[in-house]
Amino acid sequence: MTQAPIGLITSAASERLLENRKEEQVKTPFGTATVLLGTIAQRSAAVILRYGPNLTVPSHKIDYRSNIWALRELGVESIISQNAIGSVNPAIRPGDIVISDDFLDRTRARPQSLFDGSDCWVRVDFTDPFCPRLRADLIAAAKAHSERVIERGVFVCTEGPRFETPAEIRAFQREGGDIVGTPMVPEVVFAREAEMCFASIAPVINFGAGMAPAVVHFGPGSMNDTYYRGGLHDLIERTLIAAIGSVSPDRTCNCGNALAGGFHGTPPEWSRKHISLFR
Ligand SMILES: [Zn+2]
């Protein structure tokens, strides 16, 4: 199999998607990441369970740099990010699937760049915040399985682990936010800095604070119930299988040259193998 593996970062227990699964510990300049390798839809795939195999790593403790660079080390060029999220927009309801086209970064205490600590300055362009080619693949795959696909949306990424307040949700509404979740930034930033394609598929599992009586993650009637017992998990897995099988190996987008015009200084040694500008 010569095609680059497709990367998948999920919040759910999606390891069962992989055939011929094996676990690999990938050392990076930032730390060691656990990656599950195998095939999905007969494509080579590399899967990261961002919350850990037992869902014990909250969003603010994820080693985002290691996760993204480990995928790059494994040859991944395209990353699909699965994010179960809340709705900020009353027109977007639990059960809908959002393929975001923009985001607002409301995180506060996360690494800002893969290149922090290096003798350089990186300013990548985010005019197209998500890869348009990969978004189109995700939209087509999702629409083949659901009539509730929303093709655009502004993803508000918050720090967590607490949920938002009603005032914060109202502020996000005024700012143009549509959905809210915690782990998507800085994955999207580091993927762009590593010149990888990145897009998010986000099943909606709750309304934001103040739009419903309460926001509950675990237990009866919770967001987890909506996702796992409401059929969304199975729907998203079918969509992911179809999307991964349909990702074109031809990168017709600009993601593979993201650092051109956005880099100044001396590239760190660890980056020279994988960044096109430094080869
Ligand atoms: Zn791209």
mmCIF file of N, CA, C and O and ligand atoms in Angstrom, residues 131-134 196-198 251 253-256, ligand 1:
data_model
loop_
_atom_site.group_PDB
_atom_site.id
_atom_site.type_symbol
_atom_site.label_atom_id
_atom_site.label_comp_id
_atom_site.label_asym_id
_atom_site.label_seq_id
_atom_site.Cartn_x
_atom_site.Cartn_y
_atom_site.Cartn_z
ATOM 1 N N CYS A 131 -9.083 22.487 5.453
ATOM 2 C CA CYS A 131 -8.747 22.117 4.072
ATOM 3 C C CYS A 131 -10.032 21.992 3.240
ATOM 4 O O CYS A 131 -10.901 21.159 3.554
ATOM 5 N N PRO A 132 -10.178 22.762 2.178
ATOM 6 C CA PRO A 132 -11.414 22.684 1.377
ATOM 7 C C PRO A 132 -11.598 21.339 0.684
ATOM 8 O O PRO A 132 -12.736 20.870 0.522
ATOM 9 N N ARG A 133 -10.517 20.724 0.294
ATOM 10 C CA ARG A 133 -10.598 19.411 -0.377
ATOM 11 C C ARG A 133 -11.118 18.353 0.598
ATOM 12 O O ARG A 133 -12.048 17.597 0.294
ATOM 13 N N LEU A 134 -10.557 18.327 1.791
ATOM 14 C CA LEU A 134 -10.966 17.336 2.784
ATOM 15 C C LEU A 134 -12.386 17.613 3.285
ATOM 16 O O LEU A 134 -13.169 16.689 3.548
ATOM 17 N N MET A 196 -0.161 19.792 6.774
ATOM 18 C CA MET A 196 -1.100 18.696 6.576
ATOM 19 C C MET A 196 -2.506 19.255 6.321
ATOM 20 O O MET A 196 -2.838 20.356 6.766
ATOM 21 N N CYS A 197 -3.320 18.468 5.627
ATOM 22 C CA CYS A 197 -4.725 18.815 5.438
ATOM 23 C C CYS A 197 -5.491 18.414 6.698
ATOM 24 O O CYS A 197 -5.199 17.379 7.306
ATOM 25 N N PHE A 198 -6.490 19.217 7.055
ATOM 26 C CA PHE A 198 -7.226 18.966 8.294
ATOM 27 C C PHE A 198 -8.665 19.430 8.105
ATOM 28 O O PHE A 198 -8.915 20.527 7.598
ATOM 29 N N ARG A 251 -3.415 16.029 -3.649
ATOM 30 C CA ARG A 251 -3.645 17.191 -2.792
ATOM 31 C C ARG A 251 -3.756 18.437 -3.685
ATOM 32 O O ARG A 251 -2.779 19.100 -3.994
ATOM 33 N N CYS A 253 -5.164 21.119 -2.870
ATOM 34 C CA CYS A 253 -5.250 22.298 -2.005
ATOM 35 C C CYS A 253 -3.844 22.885 -1.791
ATOM 36 O O CYS A 253 -2.866 22.374 -2.327
ATOM 37 N N ASN A 254 -3.787 23.930 -0.969
ATOM 38 C CA ASN A 254 -2.490 24.574 -0.695
ATOM 39 C C ASN A 254 -1.867 24.142 0.626
ATOM 40 O O ASN A 254 -0.814 24.662 1.008
ATOM 41 N N CYS A 255 -2.513 23.206 1.318
ATOM 42 C CA CYS A 255 -2.042 22.849 2.668
ATOM 43 C C CYS A 255 -0.607 22.334 2.663
ATOM 44 O O CYS A 255 0.133 22.532 3.630
ATOM 45 N N GLY A 256 -0.219 21.671 1.582
ATOM 46 C CA GLY A 256 1.124 21.092 1.517
ATOM 47 C C GLY A 256 2.229 22.115 1.388
ATOM 48 O O GLY A 256 3.418 21.753 1.452
HETATM 49 ZN ZN ZN B 1 -5.504 20.441 2.122
#
